[in-house]
Coordinates of C-alpha atoms and ligand atoms in Angstrom, one line a residue:
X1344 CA 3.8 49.4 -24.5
X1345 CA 2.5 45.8 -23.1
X1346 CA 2.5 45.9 -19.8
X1347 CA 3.8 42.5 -18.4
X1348 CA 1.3 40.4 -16.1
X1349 CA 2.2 40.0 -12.7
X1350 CA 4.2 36.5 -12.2
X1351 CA 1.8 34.4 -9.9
X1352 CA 3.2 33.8 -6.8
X1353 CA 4.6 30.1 -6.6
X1354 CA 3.2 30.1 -2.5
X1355 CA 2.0 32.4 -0.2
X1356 CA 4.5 32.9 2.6
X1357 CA 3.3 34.5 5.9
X1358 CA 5.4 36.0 8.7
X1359 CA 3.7 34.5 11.3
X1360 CA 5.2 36.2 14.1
X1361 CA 8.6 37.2 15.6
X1362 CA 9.0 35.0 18.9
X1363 CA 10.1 33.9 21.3
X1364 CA 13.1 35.7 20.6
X1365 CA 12.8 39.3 18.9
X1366 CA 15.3 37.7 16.3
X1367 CA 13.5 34.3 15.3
X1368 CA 11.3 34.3 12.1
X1369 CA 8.1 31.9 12.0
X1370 CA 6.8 32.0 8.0
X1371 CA 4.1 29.8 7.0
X1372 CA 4.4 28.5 4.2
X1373 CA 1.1 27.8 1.4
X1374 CA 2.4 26.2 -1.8
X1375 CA -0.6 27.5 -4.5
X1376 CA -2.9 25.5 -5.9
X1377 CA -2.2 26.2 -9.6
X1378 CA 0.6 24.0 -9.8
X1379 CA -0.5 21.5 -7.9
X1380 CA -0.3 18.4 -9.7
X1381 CA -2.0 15.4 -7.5
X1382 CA -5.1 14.7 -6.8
X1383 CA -4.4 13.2 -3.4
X1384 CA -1.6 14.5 -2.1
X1385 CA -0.9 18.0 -0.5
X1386 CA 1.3 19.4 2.0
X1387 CA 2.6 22.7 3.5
X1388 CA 4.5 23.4 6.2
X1389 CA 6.2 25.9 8.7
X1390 CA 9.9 27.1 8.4
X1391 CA 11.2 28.9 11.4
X1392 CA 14.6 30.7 11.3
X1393 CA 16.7 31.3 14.2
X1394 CA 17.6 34.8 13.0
X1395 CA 21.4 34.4 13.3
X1396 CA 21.6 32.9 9.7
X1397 CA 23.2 29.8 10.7
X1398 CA 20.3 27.6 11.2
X1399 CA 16.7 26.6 10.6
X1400 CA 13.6 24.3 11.4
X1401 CA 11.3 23.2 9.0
X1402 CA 8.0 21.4 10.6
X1403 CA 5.7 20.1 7.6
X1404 CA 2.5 18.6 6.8
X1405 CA 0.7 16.8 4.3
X1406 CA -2.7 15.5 3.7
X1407 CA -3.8 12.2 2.6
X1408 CA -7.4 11.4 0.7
X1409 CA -8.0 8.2 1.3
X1410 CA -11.9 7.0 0.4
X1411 CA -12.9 3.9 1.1
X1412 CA -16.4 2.6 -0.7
X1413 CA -18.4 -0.7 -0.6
X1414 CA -19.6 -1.2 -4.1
X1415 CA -21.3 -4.2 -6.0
X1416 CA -20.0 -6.1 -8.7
X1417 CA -16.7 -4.3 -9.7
X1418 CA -16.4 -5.8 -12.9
X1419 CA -20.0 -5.2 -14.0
X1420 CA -20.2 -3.3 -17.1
X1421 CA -23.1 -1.9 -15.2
X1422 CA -20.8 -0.6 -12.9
X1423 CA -18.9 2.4 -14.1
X1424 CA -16.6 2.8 -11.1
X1425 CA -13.3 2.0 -12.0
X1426 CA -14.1 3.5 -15.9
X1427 CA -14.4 6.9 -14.0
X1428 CA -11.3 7.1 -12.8
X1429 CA -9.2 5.1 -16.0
X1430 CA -10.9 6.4 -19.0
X1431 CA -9.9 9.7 -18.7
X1432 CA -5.7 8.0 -18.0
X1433 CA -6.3 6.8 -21.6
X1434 CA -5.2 3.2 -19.9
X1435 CA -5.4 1.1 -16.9
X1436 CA -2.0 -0.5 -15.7
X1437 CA -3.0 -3.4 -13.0
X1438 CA -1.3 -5.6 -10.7
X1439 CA -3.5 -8.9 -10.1
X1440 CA -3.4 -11.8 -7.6
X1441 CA -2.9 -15.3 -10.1
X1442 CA -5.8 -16.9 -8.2
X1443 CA -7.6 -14.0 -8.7
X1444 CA -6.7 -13.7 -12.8
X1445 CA -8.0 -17.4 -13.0
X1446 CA -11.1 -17.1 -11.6
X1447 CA -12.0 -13.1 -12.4
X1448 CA -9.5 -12.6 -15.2
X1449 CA -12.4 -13.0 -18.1
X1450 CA -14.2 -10.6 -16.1
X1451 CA -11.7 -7.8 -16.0
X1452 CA -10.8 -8.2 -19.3
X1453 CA -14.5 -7.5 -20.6
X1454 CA -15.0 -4.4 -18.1
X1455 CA -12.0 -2.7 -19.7
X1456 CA -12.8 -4.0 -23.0
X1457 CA -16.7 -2.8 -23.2
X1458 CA -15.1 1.1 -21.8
X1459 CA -12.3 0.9 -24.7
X1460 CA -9.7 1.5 -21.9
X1461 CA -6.0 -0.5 -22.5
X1462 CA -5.5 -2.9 -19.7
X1463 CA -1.6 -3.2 -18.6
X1464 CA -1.8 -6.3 -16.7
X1465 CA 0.8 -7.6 -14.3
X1466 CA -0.4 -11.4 -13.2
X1467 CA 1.2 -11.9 -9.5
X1468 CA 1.5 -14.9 -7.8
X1469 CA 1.3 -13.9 -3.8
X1470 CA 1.6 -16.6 -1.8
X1471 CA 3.1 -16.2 1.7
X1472 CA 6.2 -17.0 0.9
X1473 CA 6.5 -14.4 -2.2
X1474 CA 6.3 -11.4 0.6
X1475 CA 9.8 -11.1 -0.7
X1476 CA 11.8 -7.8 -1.3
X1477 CA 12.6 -9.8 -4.6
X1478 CA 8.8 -9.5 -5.4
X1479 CA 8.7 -5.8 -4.6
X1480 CA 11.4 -5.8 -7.3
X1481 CA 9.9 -7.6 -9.8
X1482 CA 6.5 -5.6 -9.6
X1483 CA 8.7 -2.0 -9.7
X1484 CA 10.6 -3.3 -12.8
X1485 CA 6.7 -3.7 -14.3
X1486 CA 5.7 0.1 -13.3
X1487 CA 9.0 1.6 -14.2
X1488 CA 10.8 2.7 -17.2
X1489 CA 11.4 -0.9 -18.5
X1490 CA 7.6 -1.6 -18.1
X1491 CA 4.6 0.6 -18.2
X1492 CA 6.3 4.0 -17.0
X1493 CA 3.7 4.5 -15.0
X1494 CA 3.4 8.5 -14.2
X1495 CA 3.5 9.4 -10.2
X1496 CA -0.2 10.5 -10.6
X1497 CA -1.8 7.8 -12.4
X1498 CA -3.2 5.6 -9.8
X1499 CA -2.5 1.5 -10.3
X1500 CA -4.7 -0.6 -10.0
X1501 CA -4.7 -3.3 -7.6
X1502 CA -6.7 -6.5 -7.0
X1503 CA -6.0 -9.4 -4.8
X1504 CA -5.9 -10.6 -1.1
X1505 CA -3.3 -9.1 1.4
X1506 CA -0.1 -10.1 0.6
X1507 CA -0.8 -8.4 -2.8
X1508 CA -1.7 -5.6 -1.3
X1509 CA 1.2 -5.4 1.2
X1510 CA 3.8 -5.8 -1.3
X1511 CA 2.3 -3.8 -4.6
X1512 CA 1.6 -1.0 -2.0
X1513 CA 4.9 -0.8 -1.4
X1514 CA 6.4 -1.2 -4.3
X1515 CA 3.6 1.8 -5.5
X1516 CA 5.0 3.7 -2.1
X1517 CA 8.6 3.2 -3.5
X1518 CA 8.0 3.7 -7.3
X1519 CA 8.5 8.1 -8.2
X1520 CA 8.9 7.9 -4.3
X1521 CA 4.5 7.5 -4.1
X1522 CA 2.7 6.4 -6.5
X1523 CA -1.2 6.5 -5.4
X1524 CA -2.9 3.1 -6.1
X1525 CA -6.9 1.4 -5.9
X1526 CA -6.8 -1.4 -4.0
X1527 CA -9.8 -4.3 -4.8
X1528 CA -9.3 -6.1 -1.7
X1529 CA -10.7 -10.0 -2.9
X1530 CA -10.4 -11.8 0.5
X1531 CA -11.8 -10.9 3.7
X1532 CA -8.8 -9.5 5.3
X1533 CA -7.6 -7.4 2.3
X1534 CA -11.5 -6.0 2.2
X1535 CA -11.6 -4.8 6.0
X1536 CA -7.9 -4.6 7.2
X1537 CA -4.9 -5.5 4.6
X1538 CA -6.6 -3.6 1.8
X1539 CA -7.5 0.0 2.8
X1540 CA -4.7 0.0 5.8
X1541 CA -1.5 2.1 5.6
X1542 CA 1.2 -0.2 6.3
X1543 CA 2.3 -1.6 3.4
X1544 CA 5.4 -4.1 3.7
X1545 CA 7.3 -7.0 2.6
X1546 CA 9.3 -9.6 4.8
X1547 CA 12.3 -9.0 6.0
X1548 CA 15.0 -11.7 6.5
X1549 CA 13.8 -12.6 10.1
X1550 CA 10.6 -11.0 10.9
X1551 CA 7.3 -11.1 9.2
X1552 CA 6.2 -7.8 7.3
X1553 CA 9.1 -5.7 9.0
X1554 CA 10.3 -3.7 5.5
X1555 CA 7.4 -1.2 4.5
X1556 CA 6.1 2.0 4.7
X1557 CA 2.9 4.4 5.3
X1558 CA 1.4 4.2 2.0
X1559 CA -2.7 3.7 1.9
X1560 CA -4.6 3.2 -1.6
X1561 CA -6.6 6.7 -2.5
X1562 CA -9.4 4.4 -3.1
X1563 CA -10.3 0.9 -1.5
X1564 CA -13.6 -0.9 -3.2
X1565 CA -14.8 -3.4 -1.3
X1566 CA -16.7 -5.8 -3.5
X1567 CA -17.8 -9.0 -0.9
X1568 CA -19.2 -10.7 -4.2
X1569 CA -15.7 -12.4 -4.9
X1570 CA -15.7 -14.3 -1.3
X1571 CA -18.0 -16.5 -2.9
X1572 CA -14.8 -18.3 -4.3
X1573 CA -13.0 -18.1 -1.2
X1574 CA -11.9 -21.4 0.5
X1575 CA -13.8 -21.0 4.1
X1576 CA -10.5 -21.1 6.1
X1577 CA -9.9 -17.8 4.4
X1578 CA -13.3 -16.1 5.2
X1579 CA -13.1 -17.7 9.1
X1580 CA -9.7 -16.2 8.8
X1581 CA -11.0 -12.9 7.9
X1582 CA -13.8 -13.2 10.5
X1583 CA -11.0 -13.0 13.0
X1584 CA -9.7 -9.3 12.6
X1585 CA -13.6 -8.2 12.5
X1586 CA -14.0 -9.6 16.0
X1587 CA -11.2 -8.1 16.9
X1588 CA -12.6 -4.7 16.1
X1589 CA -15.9 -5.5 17.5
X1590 CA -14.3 -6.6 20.8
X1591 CA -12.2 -3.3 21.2
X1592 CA -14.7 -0.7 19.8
X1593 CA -17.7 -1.9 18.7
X1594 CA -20.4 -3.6 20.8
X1595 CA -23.0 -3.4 17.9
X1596 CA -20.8 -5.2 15.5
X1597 CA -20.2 -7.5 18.2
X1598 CA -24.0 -8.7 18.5
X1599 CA -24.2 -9.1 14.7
X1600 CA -21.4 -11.3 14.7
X1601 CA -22.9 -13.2 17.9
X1602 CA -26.8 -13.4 15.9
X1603 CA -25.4 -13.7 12.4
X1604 CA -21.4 -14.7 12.4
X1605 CA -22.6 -18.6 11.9
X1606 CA -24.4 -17.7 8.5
X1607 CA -21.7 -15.4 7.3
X1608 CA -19.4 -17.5 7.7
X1609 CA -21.8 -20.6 6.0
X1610 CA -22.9 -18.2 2.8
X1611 CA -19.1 -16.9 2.3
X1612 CA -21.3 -13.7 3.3
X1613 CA -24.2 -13.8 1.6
X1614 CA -22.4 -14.4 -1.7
X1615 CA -23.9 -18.0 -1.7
X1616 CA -27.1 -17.6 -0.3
X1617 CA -30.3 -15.5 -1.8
X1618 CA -31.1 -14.1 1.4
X1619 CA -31.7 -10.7 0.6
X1620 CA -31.6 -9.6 4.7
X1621 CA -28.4 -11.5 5.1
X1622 CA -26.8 -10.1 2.4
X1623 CA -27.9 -6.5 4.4
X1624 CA -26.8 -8.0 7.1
X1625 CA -23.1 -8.7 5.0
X1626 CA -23.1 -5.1 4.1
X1627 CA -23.6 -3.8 7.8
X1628 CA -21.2 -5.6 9.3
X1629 CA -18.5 -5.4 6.8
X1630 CA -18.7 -0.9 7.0
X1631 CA -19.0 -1.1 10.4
X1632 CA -15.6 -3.1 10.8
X1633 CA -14.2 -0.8 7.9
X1634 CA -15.1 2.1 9.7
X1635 CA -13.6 0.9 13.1
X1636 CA -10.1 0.0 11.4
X1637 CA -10.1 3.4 9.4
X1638 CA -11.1 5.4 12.0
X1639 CA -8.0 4.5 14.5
X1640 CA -5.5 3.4 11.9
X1641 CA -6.0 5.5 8.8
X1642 CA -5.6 8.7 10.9
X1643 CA -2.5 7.4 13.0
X1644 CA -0.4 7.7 9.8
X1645 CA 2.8 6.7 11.4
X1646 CA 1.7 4.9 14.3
X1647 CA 2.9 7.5 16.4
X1648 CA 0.0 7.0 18.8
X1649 CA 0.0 3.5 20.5
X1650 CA -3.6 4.0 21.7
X1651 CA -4.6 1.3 18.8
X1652 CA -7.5 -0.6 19.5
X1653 CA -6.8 -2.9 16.7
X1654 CA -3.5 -4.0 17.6
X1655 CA -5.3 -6.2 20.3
X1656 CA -4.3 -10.1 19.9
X1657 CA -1.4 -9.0 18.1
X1658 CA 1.1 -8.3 21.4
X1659 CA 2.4 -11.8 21.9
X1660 CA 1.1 -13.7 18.5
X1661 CA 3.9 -12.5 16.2
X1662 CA 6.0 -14.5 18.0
X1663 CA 4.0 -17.8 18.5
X1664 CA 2.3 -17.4 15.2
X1665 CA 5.4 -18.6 13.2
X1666 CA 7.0 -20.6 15.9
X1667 CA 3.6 -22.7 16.3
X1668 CA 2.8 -22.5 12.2
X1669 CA -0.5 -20.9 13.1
X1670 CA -2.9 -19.3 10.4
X1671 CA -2.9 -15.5 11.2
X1672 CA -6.2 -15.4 12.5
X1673 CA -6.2 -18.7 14.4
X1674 CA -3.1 -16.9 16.4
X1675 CA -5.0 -13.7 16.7
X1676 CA -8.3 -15.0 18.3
X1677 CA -5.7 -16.9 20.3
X1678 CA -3.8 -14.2 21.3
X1679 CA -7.0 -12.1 21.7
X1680 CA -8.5 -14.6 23.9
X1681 CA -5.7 -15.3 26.1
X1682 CA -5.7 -10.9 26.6
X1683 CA -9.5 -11.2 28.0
X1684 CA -8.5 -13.9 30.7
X1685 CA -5.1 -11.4 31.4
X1686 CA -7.9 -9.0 31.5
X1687 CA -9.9 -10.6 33.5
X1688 CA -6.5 -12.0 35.9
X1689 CA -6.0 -7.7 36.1
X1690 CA -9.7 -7.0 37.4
X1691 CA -10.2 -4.7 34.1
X1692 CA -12.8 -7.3 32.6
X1693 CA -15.6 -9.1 33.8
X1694 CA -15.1 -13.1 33.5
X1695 CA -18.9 -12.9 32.0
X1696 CA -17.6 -10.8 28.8
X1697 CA -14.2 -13.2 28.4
X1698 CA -16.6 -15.9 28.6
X1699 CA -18.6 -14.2 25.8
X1700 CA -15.3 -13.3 23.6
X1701 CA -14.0 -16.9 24.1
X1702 CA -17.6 -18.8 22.8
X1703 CA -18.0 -16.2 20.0
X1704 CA -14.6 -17.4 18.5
X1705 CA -15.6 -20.9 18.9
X1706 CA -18.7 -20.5 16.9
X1707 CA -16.6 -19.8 14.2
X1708 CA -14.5 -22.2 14.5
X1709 CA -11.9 -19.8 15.5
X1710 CA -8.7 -21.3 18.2
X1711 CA -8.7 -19.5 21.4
X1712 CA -5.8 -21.7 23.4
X1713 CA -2.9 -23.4 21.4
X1714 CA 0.1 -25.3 24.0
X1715 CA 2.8 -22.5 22.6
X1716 CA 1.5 -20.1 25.4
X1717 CA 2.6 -22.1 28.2
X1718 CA 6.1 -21.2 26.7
X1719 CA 7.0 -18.5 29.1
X1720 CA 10.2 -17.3 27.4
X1721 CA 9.0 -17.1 24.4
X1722 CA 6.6 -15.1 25.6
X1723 CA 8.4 -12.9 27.4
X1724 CA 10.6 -12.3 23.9
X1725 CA 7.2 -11.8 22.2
X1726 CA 6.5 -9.2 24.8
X1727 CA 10.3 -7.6 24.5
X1728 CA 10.2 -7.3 20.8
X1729 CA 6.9 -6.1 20.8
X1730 CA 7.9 -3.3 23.3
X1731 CA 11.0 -2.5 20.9
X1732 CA 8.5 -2.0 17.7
X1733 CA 5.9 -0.1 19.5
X1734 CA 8.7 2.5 20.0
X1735 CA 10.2 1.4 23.9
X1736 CA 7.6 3.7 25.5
X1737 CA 6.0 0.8 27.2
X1738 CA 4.6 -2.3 25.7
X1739 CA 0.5 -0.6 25.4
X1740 CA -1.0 -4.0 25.0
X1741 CA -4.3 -3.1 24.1
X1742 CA -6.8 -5.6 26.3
X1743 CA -10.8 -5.2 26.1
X1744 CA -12.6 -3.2 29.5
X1745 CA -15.5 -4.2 28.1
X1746 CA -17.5 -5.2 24.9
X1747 CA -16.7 -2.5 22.6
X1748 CA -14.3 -1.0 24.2
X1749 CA -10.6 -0.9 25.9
X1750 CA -7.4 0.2 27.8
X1751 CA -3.7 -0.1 27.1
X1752 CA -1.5 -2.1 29.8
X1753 CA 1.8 -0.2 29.8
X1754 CA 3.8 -3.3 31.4
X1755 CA 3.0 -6.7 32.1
X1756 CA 4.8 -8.2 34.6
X1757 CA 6.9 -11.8 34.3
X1758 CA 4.3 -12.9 37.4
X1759 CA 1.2 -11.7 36.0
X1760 CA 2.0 -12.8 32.4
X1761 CA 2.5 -16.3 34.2
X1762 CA -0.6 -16.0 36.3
X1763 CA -2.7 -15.0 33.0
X1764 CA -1.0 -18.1 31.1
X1765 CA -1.9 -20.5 33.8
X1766 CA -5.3 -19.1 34.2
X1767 CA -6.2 -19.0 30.8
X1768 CA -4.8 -22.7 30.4
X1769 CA -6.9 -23.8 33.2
X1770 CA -10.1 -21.9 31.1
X1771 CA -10.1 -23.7 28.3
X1772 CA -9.4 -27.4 29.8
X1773 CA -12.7 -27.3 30.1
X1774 CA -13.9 -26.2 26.3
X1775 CA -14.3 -28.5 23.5
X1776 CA -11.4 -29.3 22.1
X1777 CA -9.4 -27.9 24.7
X1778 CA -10.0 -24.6 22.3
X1779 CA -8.4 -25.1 19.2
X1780 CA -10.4 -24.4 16.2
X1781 CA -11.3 -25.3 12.7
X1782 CA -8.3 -25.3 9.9
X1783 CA -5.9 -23.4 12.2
X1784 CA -2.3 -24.3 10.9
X1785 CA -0.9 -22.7 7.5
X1786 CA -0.6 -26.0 5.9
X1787 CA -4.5 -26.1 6.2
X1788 CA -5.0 -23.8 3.7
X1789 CA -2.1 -24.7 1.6
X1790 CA -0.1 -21.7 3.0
X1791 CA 3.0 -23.0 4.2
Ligands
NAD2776 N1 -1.0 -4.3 6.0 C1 -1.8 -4.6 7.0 O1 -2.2 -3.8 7.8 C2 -2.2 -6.0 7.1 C3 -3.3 -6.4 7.9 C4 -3.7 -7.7 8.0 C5 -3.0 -8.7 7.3 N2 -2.0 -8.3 6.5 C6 -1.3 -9.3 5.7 O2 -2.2 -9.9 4.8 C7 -1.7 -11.2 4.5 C8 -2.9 -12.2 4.5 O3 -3.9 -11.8 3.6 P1 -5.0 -12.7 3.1 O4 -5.6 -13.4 4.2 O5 -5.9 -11.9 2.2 O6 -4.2 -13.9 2.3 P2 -3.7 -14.0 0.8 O7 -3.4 -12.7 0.2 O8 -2.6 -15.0 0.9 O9 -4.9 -14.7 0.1 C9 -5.3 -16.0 0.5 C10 -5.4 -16.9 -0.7 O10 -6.7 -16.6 -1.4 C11 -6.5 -16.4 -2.8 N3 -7.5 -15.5 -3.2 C12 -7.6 -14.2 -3.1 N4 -8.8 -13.7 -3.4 C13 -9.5 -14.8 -3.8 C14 -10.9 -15.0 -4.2 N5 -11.7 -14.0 -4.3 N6 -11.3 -16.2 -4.4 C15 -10.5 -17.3 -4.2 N7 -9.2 -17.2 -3.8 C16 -8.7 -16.0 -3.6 C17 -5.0 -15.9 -2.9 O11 -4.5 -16.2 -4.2 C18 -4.4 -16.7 -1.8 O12 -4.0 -18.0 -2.3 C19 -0.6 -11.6 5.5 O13 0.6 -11.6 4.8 C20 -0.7 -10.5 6.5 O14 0.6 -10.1 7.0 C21 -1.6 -7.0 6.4

């Protein structure tokens, strides 16, 4: 007689214990590893009974693997980066920025040529104004049944600037309800903020980036070779959010970007200079402002915790960004510069690091004041809706303490925001310019 094999259990379940009361029932719940199909993804979870067979809680968790690697040259042969991960998925199914397929499309082509790997390849256009659910649409009809049928493990690859990788992240996110992707970030924001963050989104009818979910890429590369075709705006642009991370937690990065901001932002970082140093130099300062963003905002999945250093000159600019036609970062050193001299108005920063702050952004061409603030109401609304989307806990502005480091103002007063406004008008009277920077509307760049 054959004796049949034991069937292996599908999960381990644990009775964890019997409390508070003698009749509730805690079991912990491991799904096994043998049928686990996904690479990144895991999740287990508690399920506690109340014992009276009428009802139950269930309190999971999940794990995401997110890695996030600089590398050189993507689409070098030489490199075998992306072949590791696609030649053993038989194909490569690839969502690219139209700028991006002029300029690198010969490129790509050849890379997955020279491995014998099928390229799918979806050319986007993703301007500002395509940040469109109808965009979303358009790239899940390419992944889905009527396009590539791409499987929920096989990770798509993605390769453009940020509103690329807002809205093919989410249409990954909503495609077999998470789809894992590789994101090749190609400006400076999508390399160090856009690119490996987990808020993906599109536009909603009214407010910027207000549809989305919590979906990062698996696998960001950061390749700073293709900001060597990047208009300069865009890499000043860029520069903006890394400042922003130096300012709140960083105060090495900071003195890079004071000694060396001027020549990264010359050399579209090193990309057009031989300089082997500065190119170091590139490398440093681009992990180190990786590493700041990842560490606070890829491990505050949900954005639970308002305790985000890198929401800092984001608190009022959402709402003067639009109104005044500003380019993101132009409103963000603005709004992080008009947060050091509230700072400064609330005794929590010296008027010797606000004055630092406020000169770095000017090397670089960066605004620090634009009229638009003087708007009180506006302001004020900026301030209300902001309170509304970090949850109506308070409004946890986050304003600098220091170099490198910060605090979270629960409220800000009507009198102190008009103190702060009036204070930091008064500032920059004096600065050239009266402190507006280089390129700072949309229509600069050819955004609108
Ligand atoms: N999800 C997030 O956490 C997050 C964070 C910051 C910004 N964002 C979003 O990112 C968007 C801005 O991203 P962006 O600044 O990358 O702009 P973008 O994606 O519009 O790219 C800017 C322009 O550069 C072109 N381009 C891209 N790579 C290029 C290259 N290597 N050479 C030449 N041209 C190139 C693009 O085609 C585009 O015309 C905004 O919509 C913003 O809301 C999202």
């Amino acid at each position: 007689m054959v004796q049949a094999k034991p069937h292996p259990a599908a999960a381990t379940e644990q009775l964890h214990s019997i409390s508070p009361s003698e009749s509730e029932q805690v079991i912990q719940f491991q799904h096994s590893e043998q049928y686990r199909t996904s690479e990144w993804y895991t999740g287990d979870g508690q399920i506690t009974a109340s014992g009276d067979n009428r009802s139950f809680t269930v309190s999971a968790t999940y794990t995401l693997k997110a890695e996030v690697k600089l590398v050189k040259g993507v689409f070098e042969r030489s490199n075998p980066t992306l072949a590791q991960v696609y030649s053993r998925r038989r194909r490569c199914v690839a969502i690219v920025d139209q700028t991006v397929a002029e300029l690198y499309g010969e490129a790509l082509h050849g890379y997955f040529q020279h491995y014998e790997i099928p390229l799918e390849l979806l050319i986007c256009r993703a301007w500002e104004i395509d940040k469109t659910p109808e965009t979303v649409h358009r790239l899940l009809k390419f992944l889905g049944k009527d396009g590539c049928d791409v499987s929920r493990n096989e990770p798509v690859l993605v390769v453009g600037g940020g509103v690329l990788s807002d809205v093919a992240g989410l249409a990954c996110a909503l495609h077999h309800r998470r789809t894992p992707y590789i994101m090749v970030g190609t400006t400076v924001v999508a390399a160090i903020d856009a690119g490996p963050s987990p808020r993906t989104c599109t536009n909603g009818t009214q407010f910027k980036n207000s549809l989305g979910v919590y979906h990062p890429p698996v696998l960001t590369l950061v390749d700073r070779t293709f900001f060597r075709t990047l208009a300069t705006g865009h890499v000043r642009n860029g520069m903006a959010e890394m400042i922003k991370m130096a300012i709140t937690d960083d105060a090495v990065l900071f003195e890079q970007l004071e000694h060396h901001g001027e020549r990264l932002l010359e050399t579209h970082f090193a990309t057009l200079s031989e300089d082997v140093d500065l190119a170091q130099i590139a490398d440093e300062v681009i992990y180190r402002a990786l590493f700041s963003y990842m560490k606070h905002e890829g491990t505050n999945m949900f954005e639970t915790y308002q305790d985000r250093p890198h929401a800092y000159g984001h608190t009022w600019s959402p709402r003067f960004e639009p109104a005044a036609k500003l380019l993101h970062g132009h409103a963000v050193t603005i709004g992080m510069a008009f947060g050091a001299s509230l700072a400064v108005e609330m005794g929590w920063l010296q008027p010797a690091d606000r004055d630092r702050i406020v000169a770095l952004c000017q090397r670089l061409g960066l605004s620090v004041y634009h009229p638009i603030l003087e708007d009180i109401n506006l302001m004020l609304e900026g301030q209300k809706n902001m309170q509304r989307k970090r949850g109506d806990g308070g409004l946890w502005a986050p304003l600098p303490t220091g170099i490198g480091r910060c605090d979270y103002a629960h409220d800000v007063s009507p009198t102190l925001l008009q103190a702060a406004i009036d204070s930091h008008r008064q500032f920059c009277s004096t600065l050239p310019n009266q402190g507006q920077g280089q390129e700072m509307y949309l229509r600069d760049l050819g955004l609108e």
